[in-house]
CSV table of C-alpha atoms in Angstrom, one decimal:
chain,number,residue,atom,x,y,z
A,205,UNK,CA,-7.7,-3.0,43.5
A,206,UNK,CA,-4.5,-2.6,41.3
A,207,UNK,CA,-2.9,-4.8,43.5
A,208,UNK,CA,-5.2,-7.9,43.1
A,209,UNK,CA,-5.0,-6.7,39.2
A,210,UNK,CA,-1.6,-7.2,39.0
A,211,UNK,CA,-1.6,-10.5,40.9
A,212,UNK,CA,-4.1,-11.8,38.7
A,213,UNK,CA,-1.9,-10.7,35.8
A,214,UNK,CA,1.6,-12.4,37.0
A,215,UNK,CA,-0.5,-15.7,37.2
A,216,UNK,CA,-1.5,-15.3,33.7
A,217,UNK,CA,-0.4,-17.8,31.0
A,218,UNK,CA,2.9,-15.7,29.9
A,219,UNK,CA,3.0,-18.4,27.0
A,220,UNK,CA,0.0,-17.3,25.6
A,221,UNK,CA,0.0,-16.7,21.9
A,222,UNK,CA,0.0,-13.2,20.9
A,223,UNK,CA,1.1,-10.8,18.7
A,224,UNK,CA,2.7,-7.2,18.9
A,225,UNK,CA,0.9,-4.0,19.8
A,226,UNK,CA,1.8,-1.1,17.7
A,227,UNK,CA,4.8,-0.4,15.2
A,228,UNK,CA,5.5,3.2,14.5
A,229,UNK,CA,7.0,3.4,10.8
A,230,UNK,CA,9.8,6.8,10.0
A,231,UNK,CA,9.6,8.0,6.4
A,232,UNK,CA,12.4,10.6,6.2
A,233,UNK,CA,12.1,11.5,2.6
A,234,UNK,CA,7.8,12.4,2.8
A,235,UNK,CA,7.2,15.8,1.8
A,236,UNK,CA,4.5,17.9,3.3
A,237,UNK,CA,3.1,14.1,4.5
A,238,UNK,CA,3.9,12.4,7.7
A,239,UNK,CA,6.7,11.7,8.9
A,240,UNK,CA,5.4,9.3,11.1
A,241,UNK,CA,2.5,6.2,10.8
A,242,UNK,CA,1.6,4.0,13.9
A,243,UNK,CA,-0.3,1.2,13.2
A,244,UNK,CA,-1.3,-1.7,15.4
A,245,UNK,CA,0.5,-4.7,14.0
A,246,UNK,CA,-1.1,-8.0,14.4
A,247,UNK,CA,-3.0,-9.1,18.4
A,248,UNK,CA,-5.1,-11.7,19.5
A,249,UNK,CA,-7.8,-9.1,18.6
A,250,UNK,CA,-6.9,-7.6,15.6
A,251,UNK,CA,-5.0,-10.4,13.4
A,252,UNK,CA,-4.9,-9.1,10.5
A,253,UNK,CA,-3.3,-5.4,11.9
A,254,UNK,CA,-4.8,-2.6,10.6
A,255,UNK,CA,-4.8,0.6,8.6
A,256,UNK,CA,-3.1,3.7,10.1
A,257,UNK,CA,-4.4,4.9,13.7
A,258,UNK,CA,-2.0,7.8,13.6
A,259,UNK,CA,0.1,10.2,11.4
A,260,UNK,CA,1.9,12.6,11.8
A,261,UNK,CA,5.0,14.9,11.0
A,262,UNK,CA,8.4,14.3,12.7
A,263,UNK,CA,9.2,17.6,15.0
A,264,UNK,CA,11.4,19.5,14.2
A,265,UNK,CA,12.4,18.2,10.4
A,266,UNK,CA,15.9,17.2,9.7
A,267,UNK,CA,15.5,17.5,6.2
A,268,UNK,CA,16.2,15.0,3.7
A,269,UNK,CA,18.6,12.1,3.9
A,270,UNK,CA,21.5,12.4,2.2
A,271,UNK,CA,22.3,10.4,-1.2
A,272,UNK,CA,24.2,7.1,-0.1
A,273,UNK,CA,24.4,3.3,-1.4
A,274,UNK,CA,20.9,2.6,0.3
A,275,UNK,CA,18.7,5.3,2.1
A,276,UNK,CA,20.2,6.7,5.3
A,277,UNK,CA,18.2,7.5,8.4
A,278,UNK,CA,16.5,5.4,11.5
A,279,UNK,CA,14.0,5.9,14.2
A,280,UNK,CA,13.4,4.0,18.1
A,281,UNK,CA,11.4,4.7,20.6
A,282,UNK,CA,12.3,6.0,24.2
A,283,UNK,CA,10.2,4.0,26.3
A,284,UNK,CA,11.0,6.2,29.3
A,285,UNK,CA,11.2,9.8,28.5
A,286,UNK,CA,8.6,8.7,26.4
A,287,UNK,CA,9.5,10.4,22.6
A,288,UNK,CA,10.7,9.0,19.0
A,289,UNK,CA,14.4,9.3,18.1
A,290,UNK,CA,15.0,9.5,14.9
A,291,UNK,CA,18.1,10.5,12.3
A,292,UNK,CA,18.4,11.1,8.6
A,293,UNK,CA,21.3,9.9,8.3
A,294,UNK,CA,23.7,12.6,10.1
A,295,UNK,CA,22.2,14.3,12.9
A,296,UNK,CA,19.7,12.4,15.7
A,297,UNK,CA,16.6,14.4,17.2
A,298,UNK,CA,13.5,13.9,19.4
A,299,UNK,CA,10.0,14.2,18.4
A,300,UNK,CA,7.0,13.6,20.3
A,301,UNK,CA,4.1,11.4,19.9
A,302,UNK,CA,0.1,12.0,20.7
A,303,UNK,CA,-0.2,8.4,21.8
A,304,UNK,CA,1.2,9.4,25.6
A,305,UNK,CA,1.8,12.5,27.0
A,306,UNK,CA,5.6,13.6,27.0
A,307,UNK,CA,7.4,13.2,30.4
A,308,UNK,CA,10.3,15.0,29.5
A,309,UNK,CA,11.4,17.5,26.9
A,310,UNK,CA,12.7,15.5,23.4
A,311,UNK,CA,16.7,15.0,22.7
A,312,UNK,CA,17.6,18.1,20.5
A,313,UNK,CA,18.7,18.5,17.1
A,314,UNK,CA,22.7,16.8,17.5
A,315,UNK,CA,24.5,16.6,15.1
A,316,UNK,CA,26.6,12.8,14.5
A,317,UNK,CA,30.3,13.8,15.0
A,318,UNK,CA,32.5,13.4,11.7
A,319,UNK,CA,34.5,10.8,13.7
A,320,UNK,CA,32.0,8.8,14.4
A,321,UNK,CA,30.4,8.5,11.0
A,322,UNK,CA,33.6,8.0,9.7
A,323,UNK,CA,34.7,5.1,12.3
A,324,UNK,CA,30.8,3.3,10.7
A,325,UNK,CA,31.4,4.1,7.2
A,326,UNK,CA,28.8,6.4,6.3
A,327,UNK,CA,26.1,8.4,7.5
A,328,UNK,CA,23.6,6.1,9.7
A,329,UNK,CA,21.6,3.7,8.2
A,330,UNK,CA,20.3,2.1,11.5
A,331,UNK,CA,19.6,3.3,15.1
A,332,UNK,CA,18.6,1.4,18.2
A,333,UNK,CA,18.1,2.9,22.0
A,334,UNK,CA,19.4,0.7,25.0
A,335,UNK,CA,18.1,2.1,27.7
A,336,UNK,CA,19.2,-0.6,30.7
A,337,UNK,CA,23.0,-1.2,30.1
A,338,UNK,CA,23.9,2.7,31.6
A,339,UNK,CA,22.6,5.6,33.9
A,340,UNK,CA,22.3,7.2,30.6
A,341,UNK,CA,20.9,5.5,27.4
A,342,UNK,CA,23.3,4.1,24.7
A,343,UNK,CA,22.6,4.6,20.8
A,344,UNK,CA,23.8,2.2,18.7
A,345,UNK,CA,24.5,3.5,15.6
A,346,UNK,CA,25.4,1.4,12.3
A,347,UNK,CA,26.0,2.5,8.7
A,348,UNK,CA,25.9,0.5,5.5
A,349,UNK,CA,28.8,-1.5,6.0
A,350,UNK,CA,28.0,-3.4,9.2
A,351,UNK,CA,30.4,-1.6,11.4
A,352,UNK,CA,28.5,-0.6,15.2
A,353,UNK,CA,29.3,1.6,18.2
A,354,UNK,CA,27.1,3.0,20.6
A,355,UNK,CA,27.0,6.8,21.6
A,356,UNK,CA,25.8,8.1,24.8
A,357,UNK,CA,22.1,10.1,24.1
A,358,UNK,CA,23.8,13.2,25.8
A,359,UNK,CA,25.2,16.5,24.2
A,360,UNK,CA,28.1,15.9,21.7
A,361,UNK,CA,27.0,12.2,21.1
A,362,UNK,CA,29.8,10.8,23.0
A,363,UNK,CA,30.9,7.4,22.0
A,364,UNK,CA,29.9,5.0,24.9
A,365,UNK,CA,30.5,1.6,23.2
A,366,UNK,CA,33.7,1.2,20.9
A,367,UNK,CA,33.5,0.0,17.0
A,368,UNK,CA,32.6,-3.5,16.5
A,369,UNK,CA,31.6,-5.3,13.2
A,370,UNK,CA,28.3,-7.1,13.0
A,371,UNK,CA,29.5,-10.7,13.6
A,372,UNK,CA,28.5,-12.8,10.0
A,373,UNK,CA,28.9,-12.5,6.3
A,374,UNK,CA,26.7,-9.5,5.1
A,375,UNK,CA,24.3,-10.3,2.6
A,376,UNK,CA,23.6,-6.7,1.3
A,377,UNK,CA,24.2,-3.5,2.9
A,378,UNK,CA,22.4,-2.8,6.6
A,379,UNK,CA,19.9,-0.6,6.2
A,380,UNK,CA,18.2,-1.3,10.5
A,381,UNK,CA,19.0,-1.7,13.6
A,382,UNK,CA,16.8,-2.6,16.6
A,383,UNK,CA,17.3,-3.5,20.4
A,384,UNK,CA,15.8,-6.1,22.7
A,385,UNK,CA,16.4,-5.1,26.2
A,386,UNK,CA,14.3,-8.8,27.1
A,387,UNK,CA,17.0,-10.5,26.1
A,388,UNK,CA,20.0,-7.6,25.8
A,389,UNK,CA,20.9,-7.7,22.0
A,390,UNK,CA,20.6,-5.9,18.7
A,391,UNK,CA,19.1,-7.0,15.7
A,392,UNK,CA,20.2,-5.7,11.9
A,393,UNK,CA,18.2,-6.4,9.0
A,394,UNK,CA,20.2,-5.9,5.0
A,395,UNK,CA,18.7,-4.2,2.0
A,396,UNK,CA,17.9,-7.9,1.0
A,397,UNK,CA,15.4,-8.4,4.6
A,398,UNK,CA,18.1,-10.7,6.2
A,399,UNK,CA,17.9,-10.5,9.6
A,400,UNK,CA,21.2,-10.6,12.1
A,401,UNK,CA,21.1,-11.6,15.7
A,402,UNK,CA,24.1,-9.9,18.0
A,403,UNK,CA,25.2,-9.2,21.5
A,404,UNK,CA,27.0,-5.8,21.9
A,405,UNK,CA,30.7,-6.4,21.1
A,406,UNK,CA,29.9,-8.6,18.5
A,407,UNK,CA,29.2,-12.2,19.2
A,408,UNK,CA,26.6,-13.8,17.3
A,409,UNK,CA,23.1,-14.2,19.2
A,410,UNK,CA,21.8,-16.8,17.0
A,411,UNK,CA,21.8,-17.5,13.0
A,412,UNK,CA,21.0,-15.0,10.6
A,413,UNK,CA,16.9,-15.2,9.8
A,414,UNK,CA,17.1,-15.6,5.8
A,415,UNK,CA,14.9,-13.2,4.3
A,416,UNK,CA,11.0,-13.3,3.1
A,417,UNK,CA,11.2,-10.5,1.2
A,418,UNK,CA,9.9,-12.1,-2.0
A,419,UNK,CA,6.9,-10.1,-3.1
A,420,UNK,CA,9.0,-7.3,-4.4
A,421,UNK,CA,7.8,-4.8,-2.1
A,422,UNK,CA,11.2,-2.9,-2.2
A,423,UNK,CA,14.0,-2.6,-0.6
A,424,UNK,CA,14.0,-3.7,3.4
A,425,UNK,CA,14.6,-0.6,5.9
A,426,UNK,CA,14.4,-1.3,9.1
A,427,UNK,CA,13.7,-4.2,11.7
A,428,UNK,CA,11.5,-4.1,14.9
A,429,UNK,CA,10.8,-7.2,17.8
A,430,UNK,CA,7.6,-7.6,19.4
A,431,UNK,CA,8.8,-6.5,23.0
A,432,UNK,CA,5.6,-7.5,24.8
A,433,UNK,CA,7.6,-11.0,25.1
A,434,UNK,CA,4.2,-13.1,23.7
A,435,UNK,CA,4.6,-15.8,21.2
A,436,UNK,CA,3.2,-15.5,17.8
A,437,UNK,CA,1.2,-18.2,15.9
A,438,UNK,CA,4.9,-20.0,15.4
A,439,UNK,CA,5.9,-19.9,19.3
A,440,UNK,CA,8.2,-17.1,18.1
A,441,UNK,CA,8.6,-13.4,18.7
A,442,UNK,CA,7.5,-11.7,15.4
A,443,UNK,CA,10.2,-10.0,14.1
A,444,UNK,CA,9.2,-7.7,11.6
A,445,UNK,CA,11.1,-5.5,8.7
A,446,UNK,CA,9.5,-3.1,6.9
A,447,UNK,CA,9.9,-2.6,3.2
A,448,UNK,CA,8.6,0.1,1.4
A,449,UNK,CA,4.7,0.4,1.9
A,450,UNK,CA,4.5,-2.4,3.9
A,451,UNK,CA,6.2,-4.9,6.2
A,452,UNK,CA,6.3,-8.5,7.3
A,453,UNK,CA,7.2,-11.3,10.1
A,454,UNK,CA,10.4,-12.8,9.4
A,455,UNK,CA,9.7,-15.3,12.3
A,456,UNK,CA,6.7,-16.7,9.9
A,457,UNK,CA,7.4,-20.5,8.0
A,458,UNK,CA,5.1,-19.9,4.8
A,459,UNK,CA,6.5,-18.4,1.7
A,460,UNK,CA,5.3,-15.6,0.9
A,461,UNK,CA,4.4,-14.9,4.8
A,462,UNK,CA,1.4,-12.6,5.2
A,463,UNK,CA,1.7,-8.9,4.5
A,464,UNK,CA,0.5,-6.1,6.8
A,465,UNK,CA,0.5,-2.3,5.2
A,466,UNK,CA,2.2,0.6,7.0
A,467,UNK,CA,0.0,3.1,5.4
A,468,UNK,CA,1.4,3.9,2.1
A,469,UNK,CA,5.0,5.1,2.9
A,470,UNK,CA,6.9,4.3,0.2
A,471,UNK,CA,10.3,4.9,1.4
A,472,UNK,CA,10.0,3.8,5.0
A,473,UNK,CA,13.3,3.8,6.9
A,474,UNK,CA,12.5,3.7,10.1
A,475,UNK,CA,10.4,0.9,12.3
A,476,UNK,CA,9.9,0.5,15.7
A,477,UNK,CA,7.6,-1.4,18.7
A,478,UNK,CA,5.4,1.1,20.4
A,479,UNK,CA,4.4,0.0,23.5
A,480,UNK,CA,0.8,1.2,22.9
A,481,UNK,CA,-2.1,-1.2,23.4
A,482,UNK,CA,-3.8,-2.2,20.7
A,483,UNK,CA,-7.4,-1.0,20.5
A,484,UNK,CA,-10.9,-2.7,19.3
A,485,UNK,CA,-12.4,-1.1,17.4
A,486,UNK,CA,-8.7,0.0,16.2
A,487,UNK,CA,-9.2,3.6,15.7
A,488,UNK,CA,-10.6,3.7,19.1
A,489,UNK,CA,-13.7,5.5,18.6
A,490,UNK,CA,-16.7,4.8,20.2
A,491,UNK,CA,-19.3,7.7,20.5
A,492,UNK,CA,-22.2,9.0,23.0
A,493,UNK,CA,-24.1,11.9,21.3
A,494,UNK,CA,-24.5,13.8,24.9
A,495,UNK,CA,-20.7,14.3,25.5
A,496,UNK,CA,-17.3,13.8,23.7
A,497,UNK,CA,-16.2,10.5,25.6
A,498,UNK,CA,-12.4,9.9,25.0
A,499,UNK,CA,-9.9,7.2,25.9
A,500,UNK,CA,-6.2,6.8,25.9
A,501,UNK,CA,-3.4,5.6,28.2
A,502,UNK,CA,-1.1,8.0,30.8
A,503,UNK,CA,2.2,6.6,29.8
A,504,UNK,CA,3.9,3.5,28.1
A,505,UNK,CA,3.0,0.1,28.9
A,506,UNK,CA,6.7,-0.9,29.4
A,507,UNK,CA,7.2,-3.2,32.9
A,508,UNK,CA,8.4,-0.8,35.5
A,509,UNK,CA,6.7,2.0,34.3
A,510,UNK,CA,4.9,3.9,37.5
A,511,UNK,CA,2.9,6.4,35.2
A,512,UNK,CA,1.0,3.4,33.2
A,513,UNK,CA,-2.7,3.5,33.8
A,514,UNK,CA,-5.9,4.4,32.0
A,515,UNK,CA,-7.9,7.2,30.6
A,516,UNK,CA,-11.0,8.9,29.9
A,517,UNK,CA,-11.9,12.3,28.5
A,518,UNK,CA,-15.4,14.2,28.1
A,519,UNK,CA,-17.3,13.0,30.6
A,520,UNK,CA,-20.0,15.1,32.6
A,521,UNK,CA,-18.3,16.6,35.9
A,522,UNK,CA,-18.6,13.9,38.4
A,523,UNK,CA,-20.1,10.8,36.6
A,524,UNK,CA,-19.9,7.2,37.3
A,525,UNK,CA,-18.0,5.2,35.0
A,526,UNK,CA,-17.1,1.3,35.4
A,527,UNK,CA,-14.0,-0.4,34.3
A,528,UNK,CA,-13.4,-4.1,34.1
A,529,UNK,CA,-9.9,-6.6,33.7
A,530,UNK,CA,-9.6,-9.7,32.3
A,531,UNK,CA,-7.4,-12.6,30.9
A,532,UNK,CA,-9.5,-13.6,28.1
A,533,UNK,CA,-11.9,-11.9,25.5
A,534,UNK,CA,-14.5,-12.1,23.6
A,535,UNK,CA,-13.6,-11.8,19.9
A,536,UNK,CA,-17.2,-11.6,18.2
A,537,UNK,CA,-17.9,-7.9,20.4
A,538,UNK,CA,-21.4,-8.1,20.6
A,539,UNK,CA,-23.3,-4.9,21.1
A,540,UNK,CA,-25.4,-5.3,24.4
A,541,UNK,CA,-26.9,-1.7,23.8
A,542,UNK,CA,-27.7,0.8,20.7
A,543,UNK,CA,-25.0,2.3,20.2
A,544,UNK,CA,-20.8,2.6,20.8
A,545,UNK,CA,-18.9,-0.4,20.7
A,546,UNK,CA,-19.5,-4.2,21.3
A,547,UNK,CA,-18.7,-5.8,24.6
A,548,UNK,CA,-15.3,-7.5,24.6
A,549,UNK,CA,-15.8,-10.0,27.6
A,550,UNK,CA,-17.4,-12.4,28.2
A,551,UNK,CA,-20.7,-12.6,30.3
A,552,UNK,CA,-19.6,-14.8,33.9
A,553,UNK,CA,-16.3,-15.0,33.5
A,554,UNK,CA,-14.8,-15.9,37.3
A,555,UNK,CA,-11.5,-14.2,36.2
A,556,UNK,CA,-13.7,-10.7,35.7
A,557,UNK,CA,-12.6,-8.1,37.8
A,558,UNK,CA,-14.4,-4.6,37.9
A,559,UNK,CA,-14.3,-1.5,40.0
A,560,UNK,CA,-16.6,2.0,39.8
A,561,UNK,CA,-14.7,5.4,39.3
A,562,UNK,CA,-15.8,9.0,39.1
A,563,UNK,CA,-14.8,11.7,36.6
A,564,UNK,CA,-13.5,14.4,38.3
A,565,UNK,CA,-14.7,18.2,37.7
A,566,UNK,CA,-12.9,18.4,34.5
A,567,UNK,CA,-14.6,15.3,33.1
A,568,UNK,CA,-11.8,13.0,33.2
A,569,UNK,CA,-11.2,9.6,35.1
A,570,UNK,CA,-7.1,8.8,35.6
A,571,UNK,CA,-6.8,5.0,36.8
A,572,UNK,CA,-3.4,4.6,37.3
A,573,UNK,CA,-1.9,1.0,37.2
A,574,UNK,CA,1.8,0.9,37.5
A,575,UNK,CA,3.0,-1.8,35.4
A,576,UNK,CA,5.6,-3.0,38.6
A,577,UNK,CA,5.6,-6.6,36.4
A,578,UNK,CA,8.4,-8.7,35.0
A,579,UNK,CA,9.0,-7.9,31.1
A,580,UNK,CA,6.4,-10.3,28.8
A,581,UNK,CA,3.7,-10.6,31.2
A,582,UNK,CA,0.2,-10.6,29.9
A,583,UNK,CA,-1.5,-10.1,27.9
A,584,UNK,CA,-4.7,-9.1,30.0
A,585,UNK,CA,-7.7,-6.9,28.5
A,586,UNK,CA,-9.1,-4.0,29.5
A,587,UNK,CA,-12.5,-1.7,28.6
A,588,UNK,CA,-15.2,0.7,30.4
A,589,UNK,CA,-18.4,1.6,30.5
A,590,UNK,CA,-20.5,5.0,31.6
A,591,UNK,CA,-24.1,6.3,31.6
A,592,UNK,CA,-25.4,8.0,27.9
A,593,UNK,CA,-28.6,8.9,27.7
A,594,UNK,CA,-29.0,8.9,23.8
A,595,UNK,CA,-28.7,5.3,24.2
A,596,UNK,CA,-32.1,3.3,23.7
A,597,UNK,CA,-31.1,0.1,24.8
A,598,UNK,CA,-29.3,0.5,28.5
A,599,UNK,CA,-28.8,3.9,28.7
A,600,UNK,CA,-24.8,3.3,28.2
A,601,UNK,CA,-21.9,3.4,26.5
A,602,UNK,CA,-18.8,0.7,25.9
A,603,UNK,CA,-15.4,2.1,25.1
A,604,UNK,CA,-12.8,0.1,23.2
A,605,UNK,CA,-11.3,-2.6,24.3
A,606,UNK,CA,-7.6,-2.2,25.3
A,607,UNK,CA,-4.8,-5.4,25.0
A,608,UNK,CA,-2.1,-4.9,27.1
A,609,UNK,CA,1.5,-6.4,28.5
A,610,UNK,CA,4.2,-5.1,30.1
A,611,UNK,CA,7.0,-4.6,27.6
A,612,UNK,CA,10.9,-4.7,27.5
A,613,UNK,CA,12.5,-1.5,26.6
């Protein structure tokens, strides 16, 4: 069955026109708030991204950031041990998140060498994971005044890549950093929201992407690329930078380009793609009255990645449950019973594909689907069914639906 899934999916229009699936935003400086806000940025189901569908604290704390010429501290996402790094400025640290279960035990607190923060100029302003160019990760690290060099994520912080200078005429201090492991190069954004393209070493990877921070939303912290490899609205790849309480494409023509909120964090330093699929309804909630039906995912939906797949929670021991696949969706959601969510696809589709699964005696149904697929593929759309009594209409319940791709790293 996964097999004629993941067919169907490498035959999908890779050029479709999409959007990102959720950003996770670092606020260093919250106290006694989160530390951490994912929300799902802009899809083909949810255009207009939404509110927060997650907060929490970064674990353990670093403590504040300290005072510098713009605010210190980063976070990026390990796609494969599956945990946020993130840094306040001068010492890196792992955190978990509740949107995947952890597959290995988060970096611990390590402090950034004096030489190192002294060969960037400061304490870090901008982090970014490679996880492809060694056997063990590179972290780029950059501080205010452009200067780069990438450290091995291993005890001491090693340095892995030697000093380099970001490749253009700096705007404004750099306050970001982010990698794209589709096409092997880091992005910077300045305090101003100028973006800069570069390949390790420092060769330019394109032209700087002026700015469209004009809504005076404060000062720009951090930049992320949509790493599902779809095409936005402008056959781009949104590019995003936060600023303040709320962040923006950089990739979008119009002046002012539309605005998405991150949830009220007002000194966000940290932004990052997490390979999460987006969810409809967003907060992913869609209830029986006779049992506490869950969903989520069993790993990251990054291409490559063996431990992707689907899941449900709560269900009576034993009981028959039917999930369905398909390239295209249904955007108005009807509801086809009384209750739970609307149903996503649409009715005769030949690309439909369904299969029948059984909870097991804890009340859960794992449908693995290893996401063996090139980078950018997708998106395709996933959602289930089971029996609920309380309902009137069918006797069932709908989950959310699920947009999915498999991502770079």
């Amino acid at each position: 069955m996964q097999s004629l899934l993941l067919c169907g999916l490498c035959a999908a229009l890779a050029a479709s026109q999409a959007f990102a699936q959720r950003l996770a935003v670092y606020d260093p400086t919250s106290t006694g708030g989160p530390g951490f806000i994912e929300v799902t940025a802009p899809t083909l189901m949810v255009p207009g991204g939404s509110p927060p569908v997650l907060m929490y604290p970064e674990m353990p704390p670093l403590g504040p950031p300290p005072n510098f010429q713009v605010p210190p501290g980063d976070s990026t996402f390990d796609g494969i041990n599956v945990y946020h790094l993130y840094t306040n400025g001068l010492a890196i640290a792992g955190s978990p998140t509740p949107a995947f279960p952890p597959i290995a035990a988060p970096f611990p607190v390590t402090p950034i060498p004096g030489n190192v923060l002294l060969a960037i100029g400061g304490p870090v302003t901008g982090m970014a994971i490679a996880q492809a160019m060694a056997a063990v990760p590179t972290i780029f690290l950059v501080s205010a005044p452009g200067r780069v060099l990438g450290v091995a994520a291993a005890a001491g912080l090693p340095i892995a890549v030697p000093l380099f200078p970001i490749p253009f005429g700096l705007l404004a201090p750099i306050t970001g950093l982010e990698w794209d492991g589709l096409t092997n190069q880091l992005l910077a954004v300045d305090a101003l929201g100028n973006v800069y393209p570069f390949f390790p070493g420092g060769v330019p990877a394109g032209p700087m992407i002026p700015s469209k921070n004009v809504i005076g939303a404060g000062i720009a912290g951090d930049v992320a690329i949509d790493k599902t490899g779809m095409l936005n609205p402008w056959n781009a790849r949104s590019i995003y930078v936060v600023c303040g309480p709320v962040y923006m494409d950089m990739t979008c023509p119009l002046l002012p380009p539309p605005v998405y909120i991150t949830g009220g964090s007002p000194n966000a330093t940290g932004l990052a793609f997490q390979p999460h699929p987006a969810a409809m309804p967003v907060m992913g909630v869609c209830p029986c009255p006779n049992f506490p039906l869950g969903q989520g995912v069993l790993g990251p939906m990054t291409a490559g990645n063996a431990r992707f797949g689907f899941l449900l929670t709560g269900l009576p021991a034993g009981q028959l449950a039917l999930i369905a696949f398909d390239f295209f969706h249904n955007p108005a959601f009807p509801l086809i019973n009384g209750i739970g969510c609307g149903f996503g696809f649409w009715f005769g589709s030949p690309t439909l594909v369904s299969t029948f699964v059984f909870a097991d005696l804890a009340g859960n149904v794992r449908y693995p689907m290893p996401l063996f697929l090139p980078p950018g593929t997708g998106p395709l759309f996933y959602q289930a069914g089971t029996f609920c009594p309380a309902d009137p209409v069918l006797g069932v319940v709908i989950t959310p639906m699920y947009q999915f791709s498999a991502c770079g790293l």
